Short mmCIF file of C-alpha atoms and ligand atoms in Angstrom, two decimals:
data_model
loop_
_atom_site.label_atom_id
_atom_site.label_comp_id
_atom_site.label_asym_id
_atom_site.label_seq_id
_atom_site.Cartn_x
_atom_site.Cartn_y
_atom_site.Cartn_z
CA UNK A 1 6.53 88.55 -5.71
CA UNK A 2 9.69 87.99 -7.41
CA UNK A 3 11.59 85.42 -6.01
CA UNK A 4 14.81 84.53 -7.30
CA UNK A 5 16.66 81.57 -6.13
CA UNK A 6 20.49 80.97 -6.87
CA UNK A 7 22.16 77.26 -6.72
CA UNK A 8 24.41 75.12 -8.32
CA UNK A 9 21.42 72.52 -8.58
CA UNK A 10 18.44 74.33 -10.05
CA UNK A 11 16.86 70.73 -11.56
CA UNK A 12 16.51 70.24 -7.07
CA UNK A 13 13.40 72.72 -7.88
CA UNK A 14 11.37 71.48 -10.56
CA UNK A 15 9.93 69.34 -8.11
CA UNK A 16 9.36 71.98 -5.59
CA UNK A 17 7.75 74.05 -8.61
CA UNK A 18 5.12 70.97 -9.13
CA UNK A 19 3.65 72.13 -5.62
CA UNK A 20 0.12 73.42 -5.58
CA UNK A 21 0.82 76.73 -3.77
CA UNK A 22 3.79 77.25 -5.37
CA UNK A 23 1.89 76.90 -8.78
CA UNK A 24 -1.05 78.94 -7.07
CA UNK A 25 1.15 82.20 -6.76
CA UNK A 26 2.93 81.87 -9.85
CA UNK A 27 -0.98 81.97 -11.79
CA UNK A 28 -1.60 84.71 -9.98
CA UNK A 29 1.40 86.74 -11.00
CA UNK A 30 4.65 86.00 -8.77
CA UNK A 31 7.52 84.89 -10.97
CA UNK A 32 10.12 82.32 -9.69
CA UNK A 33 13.34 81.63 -11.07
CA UNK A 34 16.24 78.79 -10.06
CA UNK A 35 19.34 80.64 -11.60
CA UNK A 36 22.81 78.15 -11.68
CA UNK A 37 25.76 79.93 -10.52
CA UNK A 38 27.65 78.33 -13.19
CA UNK A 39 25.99 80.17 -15.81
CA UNK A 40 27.73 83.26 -14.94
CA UNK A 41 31.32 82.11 -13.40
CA UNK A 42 33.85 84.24 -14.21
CA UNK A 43 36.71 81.17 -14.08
CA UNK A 44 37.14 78.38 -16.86
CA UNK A 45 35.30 75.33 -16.40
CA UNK A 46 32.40 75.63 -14.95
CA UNK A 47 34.85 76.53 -11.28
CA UNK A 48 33.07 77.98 -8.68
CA UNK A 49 34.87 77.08 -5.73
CA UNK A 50 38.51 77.31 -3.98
CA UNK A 51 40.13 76.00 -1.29
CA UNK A 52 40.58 78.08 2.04
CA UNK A 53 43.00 80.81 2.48
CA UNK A 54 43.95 79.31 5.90
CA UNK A 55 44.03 75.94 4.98
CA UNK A 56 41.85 73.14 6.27
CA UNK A 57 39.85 70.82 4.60
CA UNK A 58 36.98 71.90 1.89
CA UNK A 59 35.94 73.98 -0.63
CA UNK A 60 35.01 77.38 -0.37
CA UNK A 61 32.58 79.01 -2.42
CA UNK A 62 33.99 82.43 -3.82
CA UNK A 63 32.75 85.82 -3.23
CA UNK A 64 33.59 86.85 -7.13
CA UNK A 65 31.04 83.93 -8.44
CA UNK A 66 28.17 84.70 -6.40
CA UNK A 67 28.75 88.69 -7.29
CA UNK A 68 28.88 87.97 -10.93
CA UNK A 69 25.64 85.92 -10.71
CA UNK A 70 24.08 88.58 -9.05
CA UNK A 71 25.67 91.10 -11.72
CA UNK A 72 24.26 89.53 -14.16
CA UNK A 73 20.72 88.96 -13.15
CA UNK A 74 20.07 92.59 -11.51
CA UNK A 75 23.29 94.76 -12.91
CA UNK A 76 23.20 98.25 -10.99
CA UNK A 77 19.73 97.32 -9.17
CA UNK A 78 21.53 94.50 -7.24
CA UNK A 79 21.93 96.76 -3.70
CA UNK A 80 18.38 97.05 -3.40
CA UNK A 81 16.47 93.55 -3.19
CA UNK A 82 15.99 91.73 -0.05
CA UNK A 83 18.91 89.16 -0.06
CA UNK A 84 18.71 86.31 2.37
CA UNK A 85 21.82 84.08 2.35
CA UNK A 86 21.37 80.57 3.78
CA UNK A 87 23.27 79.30 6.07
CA UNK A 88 23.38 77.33 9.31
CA UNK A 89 25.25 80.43 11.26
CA UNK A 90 22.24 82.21 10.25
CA UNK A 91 19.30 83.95 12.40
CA UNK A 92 16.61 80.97 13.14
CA UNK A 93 14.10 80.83 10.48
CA UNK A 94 10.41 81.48 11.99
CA UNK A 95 7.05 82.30 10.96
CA UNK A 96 7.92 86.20 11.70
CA UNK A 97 10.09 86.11 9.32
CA UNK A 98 8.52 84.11 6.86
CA UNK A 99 5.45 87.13 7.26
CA UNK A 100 8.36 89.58 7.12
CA UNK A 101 9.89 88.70 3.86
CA UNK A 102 6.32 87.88 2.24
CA UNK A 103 6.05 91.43 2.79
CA UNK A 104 8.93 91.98 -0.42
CA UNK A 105 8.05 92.83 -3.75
CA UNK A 106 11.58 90.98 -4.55
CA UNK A 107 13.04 87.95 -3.00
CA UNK A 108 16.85 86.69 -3.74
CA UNK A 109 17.93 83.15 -1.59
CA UNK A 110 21.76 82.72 -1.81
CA UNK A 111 22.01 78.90 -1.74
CA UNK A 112 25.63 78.09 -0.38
CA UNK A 113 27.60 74.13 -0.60
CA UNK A 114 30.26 72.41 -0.25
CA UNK A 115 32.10 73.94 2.98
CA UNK A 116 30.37 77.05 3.07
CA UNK A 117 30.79 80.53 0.85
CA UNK A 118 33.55 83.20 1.72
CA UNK A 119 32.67 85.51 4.54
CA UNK A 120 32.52 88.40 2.02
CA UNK A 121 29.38 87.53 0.42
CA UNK A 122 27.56 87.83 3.94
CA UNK A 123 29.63 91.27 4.28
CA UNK A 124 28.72 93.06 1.18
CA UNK A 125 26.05 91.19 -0.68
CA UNK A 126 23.27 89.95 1.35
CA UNK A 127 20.66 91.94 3.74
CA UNK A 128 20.23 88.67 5.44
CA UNK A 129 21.75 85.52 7.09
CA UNK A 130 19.57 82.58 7.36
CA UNK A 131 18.79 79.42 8.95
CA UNK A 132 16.36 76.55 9.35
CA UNK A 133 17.75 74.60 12.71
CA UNK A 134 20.65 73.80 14.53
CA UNK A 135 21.82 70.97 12.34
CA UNK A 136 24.07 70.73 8.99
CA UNK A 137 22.47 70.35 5.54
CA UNK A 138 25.05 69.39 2.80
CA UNK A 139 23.71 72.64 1.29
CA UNK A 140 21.47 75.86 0.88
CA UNK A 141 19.25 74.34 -1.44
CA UNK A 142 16.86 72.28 1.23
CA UNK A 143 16.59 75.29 3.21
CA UNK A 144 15.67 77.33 0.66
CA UNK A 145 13.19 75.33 -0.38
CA UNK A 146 11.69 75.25 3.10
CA UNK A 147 11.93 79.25 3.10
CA UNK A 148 10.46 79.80 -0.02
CA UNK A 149 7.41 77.15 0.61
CA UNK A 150 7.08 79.11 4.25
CA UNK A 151 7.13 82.54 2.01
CA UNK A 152 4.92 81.77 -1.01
CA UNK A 153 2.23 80.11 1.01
CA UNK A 154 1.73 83.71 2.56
CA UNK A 155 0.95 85.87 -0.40
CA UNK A 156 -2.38 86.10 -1.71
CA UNK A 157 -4.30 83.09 -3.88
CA UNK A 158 -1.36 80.23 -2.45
CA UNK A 159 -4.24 78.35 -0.13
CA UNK A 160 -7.54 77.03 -1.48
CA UNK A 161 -9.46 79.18 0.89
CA UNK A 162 -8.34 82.39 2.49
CA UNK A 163 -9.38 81.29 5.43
CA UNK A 164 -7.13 78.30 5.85
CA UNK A 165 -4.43 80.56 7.01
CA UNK A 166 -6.28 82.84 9.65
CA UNK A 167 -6.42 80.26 12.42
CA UNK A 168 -3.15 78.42 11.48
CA UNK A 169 -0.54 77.81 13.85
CA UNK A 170 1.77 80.62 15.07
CA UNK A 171 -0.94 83.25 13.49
CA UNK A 172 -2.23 85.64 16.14
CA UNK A 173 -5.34 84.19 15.66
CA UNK A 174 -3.60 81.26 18.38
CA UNK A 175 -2.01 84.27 20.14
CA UNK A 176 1.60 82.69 18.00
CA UNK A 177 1.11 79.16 19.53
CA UNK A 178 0.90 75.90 17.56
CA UNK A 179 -2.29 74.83 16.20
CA UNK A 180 -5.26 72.58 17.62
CA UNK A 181 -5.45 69.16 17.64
CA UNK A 182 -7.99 68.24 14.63
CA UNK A 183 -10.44 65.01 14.31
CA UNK A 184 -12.69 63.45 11.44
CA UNK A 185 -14.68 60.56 11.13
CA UNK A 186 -15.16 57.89 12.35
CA UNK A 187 -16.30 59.27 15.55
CA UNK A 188 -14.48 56.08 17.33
CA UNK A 189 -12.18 54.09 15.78
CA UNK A 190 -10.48 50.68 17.65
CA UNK A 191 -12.53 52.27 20.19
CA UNK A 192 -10.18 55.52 19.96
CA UNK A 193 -12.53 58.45 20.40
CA UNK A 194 -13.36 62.18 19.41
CA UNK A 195 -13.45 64.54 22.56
CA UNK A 196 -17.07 65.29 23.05
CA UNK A 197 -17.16 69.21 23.08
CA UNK A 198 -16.28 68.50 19.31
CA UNK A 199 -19.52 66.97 18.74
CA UNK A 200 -21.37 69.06 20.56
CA UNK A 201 -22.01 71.85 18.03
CA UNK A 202 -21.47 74.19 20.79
CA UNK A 203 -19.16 76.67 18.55
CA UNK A 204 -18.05 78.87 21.79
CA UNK A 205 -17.31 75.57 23.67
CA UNK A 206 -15.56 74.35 20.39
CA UNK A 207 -13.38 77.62 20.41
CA UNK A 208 -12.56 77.77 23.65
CA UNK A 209 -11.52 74.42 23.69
CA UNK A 210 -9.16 74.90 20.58
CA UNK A 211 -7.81 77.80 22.00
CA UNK A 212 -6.81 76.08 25.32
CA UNK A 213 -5.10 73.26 23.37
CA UNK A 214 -3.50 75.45 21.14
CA UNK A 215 -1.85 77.35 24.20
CA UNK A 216 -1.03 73.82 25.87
CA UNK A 217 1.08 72.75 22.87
CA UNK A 218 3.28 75.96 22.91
CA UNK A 219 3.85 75.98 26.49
CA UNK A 220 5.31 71.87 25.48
CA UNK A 221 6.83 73.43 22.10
CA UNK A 222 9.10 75.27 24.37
CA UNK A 223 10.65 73.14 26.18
CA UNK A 224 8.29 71.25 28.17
CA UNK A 225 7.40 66.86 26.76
CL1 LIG B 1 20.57 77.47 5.74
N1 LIG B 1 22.34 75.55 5.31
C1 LIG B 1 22.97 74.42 5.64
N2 LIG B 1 23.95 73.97 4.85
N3 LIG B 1 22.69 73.71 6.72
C2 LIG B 1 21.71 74.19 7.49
C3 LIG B 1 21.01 75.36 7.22
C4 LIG B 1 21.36 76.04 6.10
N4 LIG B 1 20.12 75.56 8.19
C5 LIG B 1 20.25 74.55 9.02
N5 LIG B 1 21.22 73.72 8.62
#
């Protein structure tokens, strides 16, 4: 994959870089990039922002920065890569679509800030409106950290082992509900103990048991305690 990320604060991503999965995918071919919108702003000084036709308080991000940026980086091709915009009036991030945009040979996040970025860019620039959860970040940047580590943990060679995906939670492998409960030694501890069918060796018991659990904490995912 591709993945371009776009963001007044591209040093907030080294660390993310540092990540094992993240370097994973990148060794076997995927090419990230953390491209500051300042580097292409059409206005003097570094601007990037206005205040609100409207009034009110804030800064708005403008619609001819971010299309400059993206100018810049893909010229003509720019109409034809997956562009997810991040923001919290966006459609909930999930696993679907996490699956969903693995699923892209190219990847462009839109990180927004300050007050948010003028309507336009959502209008005519992006294929996508995102968000992670009904509560305000001071800016894209966290969420698109939390979509890309979501997306590049899917594609091939992220995880140690391929199979420490299959059974993870929300796969269909749990039928989309949360994973099991998991235990390691010491088999009691403060007298806290391992449920037995664990020890058993009993794999169908073991299964069926994990399976059961797993459905238990959707059904109190959604809504139950
Ligand atoms: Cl994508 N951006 C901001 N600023 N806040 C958020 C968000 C995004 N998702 C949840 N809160």
């Amino acid at each position: 994959m591709r993945l371009d990320v776009f963001t007044l604060f591209p040093e907030w991503f080294e660390w993310f870089q540092t990540q094992r999965h993240v370097r994973n995918v990148v060794a076997a071919g995927s090419e990230l990039r953390f491209i500051d919108y300042r580097e292409t702003t059409p206005l003097g000084a570094g601007q990037v922002d206005d205040s609100p036709y409207g009034g009110g308080a804030g800064m708005v991000m403008r619609v001819d920065v971010v299309d400059a940026a993206l100018e810049a980086a893909y010229g003509a091709e720019r109409g034809a890569r997956r562009t997810v915009l991040l923001t919290p009036s966006g459609r909930m991030f999930d696993e679907e679509l996490a699956i969903d945009l693995a699923s892209e040979p190219e990847l462009t996040l839109l990180c927004g800030r300050y007050e948010g970025i003028d309507e336009r860019v959502r209008e005519h620039l992006v294929t996508d409106a995102v968000s992670i959860g009904r509560y305000v970040l001071a800016g894209g940047e966290l969420a698109a950290m939390v979509v890309a580590d979501a997306v590049l943990r899917k594609l091939p060679g992220a995880l140690g082992h391929a199979e420490s995906a299959l059974e993870e939670s929300f796969s269909d492998a749990l039928e989309g509900h949360p994973e099991y409960p998991h235990y390691t030694r010491p088999a009691t501890y403060r007298g806290w103990g391992v449920p037995d069918v664990l020890l058993s060796g009993d794999h169908e018991r073991v299964r069926g048991w994990r399976l059961e659990r797993s459905r238990e904490r959707g059904e109190t995912a959604s809504g139950g305690s």
